[in-house]
Amino acid sequence: MADTEKIPPPPEATIAAPKVAEATVPSAEISPGRGRQIGGFLLRLGPVWALVALAILGTVLNEDFLSPANVSNVLTRSAIVGLVAIGATFVLSAGMIDLSVGSLAALIAGAMILSMNEFSSSISSFPLLLTVGVAIALGLGALGGALNGLIITRGKVDSFIVTLGTMGIFRSVITYVQDGGAATLKSGLREQMRPLYYGSFLGISAPVWTLIVLTLVAIVVMHKTRLGRYALAIGSNREVARYSGIKTDRVSLLVFILQGLCVGLATIIYVPRLGAASITTGAGWELEAITAVVVGGTALRGGHACVSGTVAGIVMLSLVGNILNLTSNLSNLLNGAIQGAIIIAAVLLQRRTRT
């Protein structure tokens, strides 16, 4: 009997699996991090909502709160520290901090006033004399920032400790030079310098215009140049940035020099306001600047920065002080306490959003 041929079963590869319709999964399940992204977006809008809330509160407490005169006053006063805060945005984005900005402002203001008074007898041209004063202010600002940056990078010392030390050094030096008193700008010079603070264009004061221009420049530098990108990379992880080829010490030095230049620019505009510099000049600027930066969305430990948020933050702090001045329910002496509470709340909110 002939052997019957065995027919092998069809290979598995030829067996077509039944098609299963793809299940529609909600987008929230596809992207588990979407909630975090939404939280981050709302956090970035936080200063905007705070400004709206403060505007409503101020209007309820005082009907003159939104008057053009009061709004102009708030914006002009906030512009000075706003310039300092923009520089602080770069420092904090790199994961560092500068506590010496207020003392550096006092040193610059005193040196600028004393120099202009001294040179006024030999330089008859006010534009030339002003140029000398501006050069001294910006030069001292850059020098002060470079001193902080060099000690931090070459000495490998934490920025908090270094700037805490220079905070005392800067203010003590100008106090010694002024013999514990105040340096007063000559009356004629003060009148000629008044437009730097009290001047206006299209109804907007000179300090506000300066803040607007510096904000636009800072946004470009932060997001479109190597300095800004490298600073953010250092703030995210310094060691990874260094192994990636970024010269971390050079970038750290540059952000502190930039901070010093911003302090110098702010002081140039501030001097004509009072025409004098005392041992209390710039006191509290470091707290206001850091608070505005953190409230504006810049991470306190670096890696993320928002320049426009910094501007919104400094205006918000100015509104808080203005509301305290316009109401009798709370003392304006509590302004510092409120600022401290705001920065603590902002940091806690950042941590909750990122966890």
XYZ file of C-alpha atoms in Angstrom:
355
model
C 0.000 0.000 0.000
C 1.460 3.308 -1.070
C 2.368 5.771 1.665
C -0.105 8.578 1.913
C 1.486 11.990 1.627
C 1.216 13.997 4.757
C 0.103 17.526 4.173
C 1.840 19.892 6.599
C -0.296 22.378 8.373
C -0.128 25.925 7.060
C 2.629 28.001 8.642
C 1.657 30.342 11.404
C 2.816 33.267 9.395
C 0.056 32.662 6.900
C -2.659 32.691 9.478
C -4.085 36.168 9.422
C -4.939 37.515 12.809
C -8.343 39.060 13.058
C -8.273 42.805 12.943
C -9.210 44.475 16.137
C -10.580 47.937 16.014
C -8.325 50.430 17.763
C -9.808 51.613 20.969
C -10.207 55.321 21.340
C -8.283 56.389 24.371
C -8.873 59.761 25.939
C -6.064 62.225 25.277
C -5.415 62.596 28.987
C -4.476 58.881 29.114
C -2.206 59.186 26.075
C -0.292 62.105 27.584
C 0.048 61.602 31.306
C 2.098 64.795 31.519
C -0.603 66.966 30.046
C -1.920 67.917 33.462
C 1.547 69.067 34.404
C 1.779 71.132 31.214
C -1.552 72.774 31.971
C -0.377 73.457 35.505
C 2.800 75.040 34.178
C 0.805 77.191 31.757
C -1.471 78.400 34.540
C 1.585 79.090 36.677
C 3.057 81.281 33.943
C -0.207 83.212 33.827
C -0.168 83.619 37.605
C 1.309 87.160 37.598
C -1.349 88.259 35.092
C -4.202 87.017 37.267
C -2.536 88.572 40.307
C -2.306 91.938 38.523
C -5.980 91.781 37.616
C -6.946 90.837 41.168
C -4.840 93.638 42.653
C -6.313 96.158 40.224
C -9.834 95.149 41.270
C -8.900 95.253 44.959
C -7.255 98.648 44.622
C -10.255 100.088 42.804
C -12.601 98.814 45.511
C -10.479 100.342 48.277
C -9.856 103.662 46.554
C -11.605 105.067 43.498
C -8.457 106.984 42.498
C -6.401 103.802 42.258
C -6.712 103.526 38.462
C -6.324 107.240 37.839
C -3.675 108.068 35.194
C -1.544 109.894 37.761
C -1.492 106.963 40.191
C -0.879 104.352 37.480
C 1.972 106.432 36.053
C 3.477 106.812 39.515
C 3.310 103.063 40.193
C 4.864 102.140 36.862
C 7.637 104.736 37.168
C 8.597 103.656 40.674
C 8.527 99.979 39.723
C 10.716 100.569 36.654
C 13.831 101.259 38.753
C 13.834 97.931 40.590
C 12.456 96.327 37.431
C 15.739 97.042 35.660
C 17.600 95.325 38.504
C 15.148 92.404 38.422
C 15.814 91.765 34.725
C 19.488 91.276 35.535
C 18.496 89.025 38.440
C 16.484 86.903 36.006
C 19.687 85.888 34.235
C 21.483 85.157 37.506
C 18.668 83.015 38.894
C 18.169 81.240 35.562
C 21.740 79.984 35.927
C 20.954 78.620 39.390
C 22.693 81.401 41.354
C 21.647 84.418 43.400
C 22.890 87.975 43.964
C 22.171 89.615 47.317
C 24.490 92.582 46.754
C 22.469 94.565 44.203
C 21.091 97.102 46.704
C 24.496 97.790 48.240
C 26.075 98.015 44.794
C 23.430 100.601 43.846
C 24.360 102.675 46.904
C 28.042 102.493 45.960
C 27.353 103.477 42.357
C 25.020 106.339 43.317
C 27.510 107.798 45.782
C 30.450 107.478 43.394
C 28.451 108.965 40.522
C 27.305 111.972 42.544
C 30.730 112.686 44.085
C 32.445 112.377 40.696
C 30.019 114.645 38.868
C 30.254 117.263 41.625
C 34.048 117.112 41.416
C 34.274 117.289 37.629
C 31.599 119.974 37.267
C 34.173 122.697 37.985
C 36.409 121.596 35.095
C 33.814 120.292 32.617
C 31.410 123.009 31.507
C 29.496 120.882 29.002
C 26.673 119.046 30.763
C 26.331 116.298 28.098
C 30.031 115.524 28.527
C 29.720 115.614 32.306
C 26.707 113.307 32.150
C 28.648 110.949 29.906
C 31.372 110.778 32.544
C 28.798 110.037 35.237
C 27.126 107.338 33.127
C 30.488 105.740 32.339
C 31.381 105.666 36.037
C 28.014 104.125 36.945
C 28.100 101.417 34.286
C 31.799 100.756 34.866
C 31.336 100.313 38.607
C 28.309 98.126 37.999
C 30.238 95.864 35.641
C 33.209 95.817 38.025
C 31.023 94.883 40.991
C 29.340 92.120 39.020
C 32.710 90.848 37.772
C 34.036 90.769 41.336
C 31.119 88.592 42.425
C 31.461 86.348 39.391
C 35.222 85.867 39.726
C 35.083 84.964 43.410
C 32.271 82.485 42.719
C 33.914 80.829 39.720
C 37.597 80.962 40.694
C 37.089 80.459 44.399
C 34.386 77.810 43.931
C 32.264 79.508 46.595
C 28.470 79.483 46.625
C 26.924 82.640 45.179
C 24.786 83.149 48.280
C 27.866 83.398 50.520
C 29.856 85.564 48.115
C 27.146 88.132 47.482
C 26.225 88.179 51.162
C 29.809 89.245 51.822
C 30.003 91.825 49.048
C 26.652 93.202 50.165
C 28.358 94.383 53.336
C 31.548 95.437 51.554
C 29.907 97.668 48.952
C 27.729 99.537 51.431
C 30.529 99.913 53.977
C 32.873 101.393 51.363
C 30.458 104.149 50.310
C 29.520 104.796 53.941
C 33.198 105.312 54.738
C 33.767 107.563 51.718
C 30.749 109.705 52.648
C 31.780 109.685 56.318
C 28.431 108.187 57.298
C 26.446 110.994 55.668
C 24.798 111.566 52.317
C 26.252 112.665 48.986
C 24.131 115.410 47.447
C 24.165 116.367 43.792
C 24.667 120.074 43.104
C 21.360 121.788 42.521
C 22.202 122.876 38.997
C 23.204 119.365 37.999
C 20.102 117.862 39.532
C 17.863 120.173 37.518
C 19.647 119.210 34.331
C 19.375 115.506 35.152
C 15.682 115.598 36.053
C 14.496 114.436 32.590
C 16.196 111.072 33.186
C 13.543 110.314 35.796
C 10.768 112.888 35.390
C 10.831 113.184 31.602
C 8.160 111.546 29.456
C 7.374 110.690 25.854
C 3.872 109.959 24.539
C 2.613 110.108 28.116
C 5.012 107.395 29.279
C 7.824 108.268 31.665
C 11.489 107.839 30.782
C 12.096 105.041 33.341
C 9.189 103.029 31.915
C 10.514 103.444 28.372
C 13.915 102.261 29.583
C 12.315 99.219 31.200
C 10.379 98.403 28.025
C 13.496 98.570 25.840
C 15.604 96.535 28.271
C 12.839 93.932 28.562
C 12.725 93.424 24.800
C 16.507 93.163 24.612
C 16.583 90.727 27.544
C 13.948 88.478 25.932
C 16.047 88.247 22.779
C 19.242 87.576 24.740
C 17.585 84.961 26.945
C 15.955 82.926 24.179
C 17.872 83.737 20.986
C 21.531 83.873 22.039
C 24.050 81.422 23.411
C 24.373 83.357 26.665
C 20.718 82.862 27.519
C 20.553 79.236 26.408
C 23.788 78.371 28.187
C 22.624 80.079 31.381
C 19.445 77.989 31.335
C 21.472 74.843 30.679
C 23.743 75.606 33.635
C 20.722 76.219 35.829
C 19.226 72.881 34.818
C 22.390 70.891 35.548
C 25.807 72.519 35.827
C 27.777 69.285 35.493
C 25.896 68.140 32.409
C 26.359 71.583 30.868
C 30.103 71.439 31.543
C 30.442 67.971 30.006
C 28.473 69.238 27.008
C 31.234 71.714 26.256
C 29.693 74.823 27.814
C 32.226 77.033 29.547
C 30.228 77.296 32.737
C 32.603 79.656 34.549
C 32.614 82.128 31.677
C 28.824 82.132 31.399
C 28.470 82.561 35.178
C 30.847 85.516 35.090
C 28.943 87.114 32.211
C 25.537 86.868 33.905
C 26.935 88.610 37.006
C 28.461 91.346 34.857
C 25.087 91.728 33.150
C 23.471 92.012 36.580
C 25.942 94.742 37.541
C 25.249 96.672 34.338
C 21.501 96.531 35.048
C 22.144 97.895 38.562
C 24.242 100.696 37.068
C 21.512 101.594 34.571
C 18.870 101.628 37.303
C 21.044 103.869 39.481
C 21.590 106.367 36.661
C 17.833 106.860 36.426
C 17.349 106.787 40.204
C 19.875 109.523 41.111
C 17.861 112.467 39.647
C 14.813 111.426 41.665
C 16.246 112.517 45.021
C 19.534 114.047 43.917
C 21.304 112.338 46.805
C 22.725 109.007 47.928
C 22.809 107.834 51.524
C 23.685 104.643 53.373
C 20.077 103.488 52.881
C 20.056 103.894 49.093
C 19.033 100.647 47.422
C 18.039 99.017 50.709
C 15.608 96.187 50.038
C 16.174 96.147 46.281
C 17.551 92.614 46.437
C 14.383 91.283 48.105
C 12.106 93.060 45.638
C 14.130 91.933 42.624
C 14.327 88.285 43.686
C 10.654 88.238 44.645
C 9.630 89.688 41.281
C 11.756 87.158 39.396
C 10.380 84.144 41.278
C 6.780 85.389 41.188
C 7.208 85.984 37.457
C 7.849 82.292 36.834
C 11.640 81.981 36.890
C 12.726 78.894 38.799
C 14.595 79.763 41.992
C 17.050 76.921 41.340
C 17.515 77.803 37.699
C 16.774 76.087 34.404
C 13.709 78.132 33.509
C 13.255 81.870 33.058
C 10.510 84.300 32.072
C 11.645 87.901 31.510
C 8.153 89.255 30.815
C 6.936 87.502 33.960
C 9.620 89.333 35.931
C 8.236 92.674 34.741
C 4.711 91.596 35.688
C 6.032 90.507 39.084
C 7.702 93.834 39.868
C 4.564 95.748 38.872
C 2.527 93.442 41.106
C 4.792 94.183 44.086
C 4.528 97.912 43.420
C 0.748 97.610 43.337
C 0.820 95.881 46.727
C 2.794 98.775 48.219
C 0.531 101.311 46.545
C -2.611 99.643 47.874
C -1.163 99.663 51.386
C -0.523 103.393 51.038
C -4.054 104.070 49.821
C -5.881 102.110 52.505
C -6.031 102.588 56.252
C -6.910 98.960 56.949
C -3.294 97.784 56.785
C -0.055 99.599 57.564
C 2.430 100.121 54.744
C 5.082 98.990 57.221
C 3.872 95.460 56.480
C 5.026 95.714 52.861
C 8.171 93.694 53.536
C 6.206 90.989 55.316
C 3.786 90.705 52.403
C 6.657 90.462 49.920
C 8.227 87.699 51.989
C 4.943 85.796 52.085
C 4.552 86.199 48.323
C 7.967 84.720 47.537
C 7.357 81.739 49.856
C 3.971 81.106 48.223
C 5.493 81.380 44.747
C 8.222 78.834 45.518
C 5.715 76.417 47.058
C 3.506 76.759 43.986
C 6.461 76.044 41.691
C 7.325 72.896 43.617
C 3.742 71.594 43.530
C 3.472 72.244 39.795
C 6.682 70.328 39.005
C 6.001 67.299 41.204
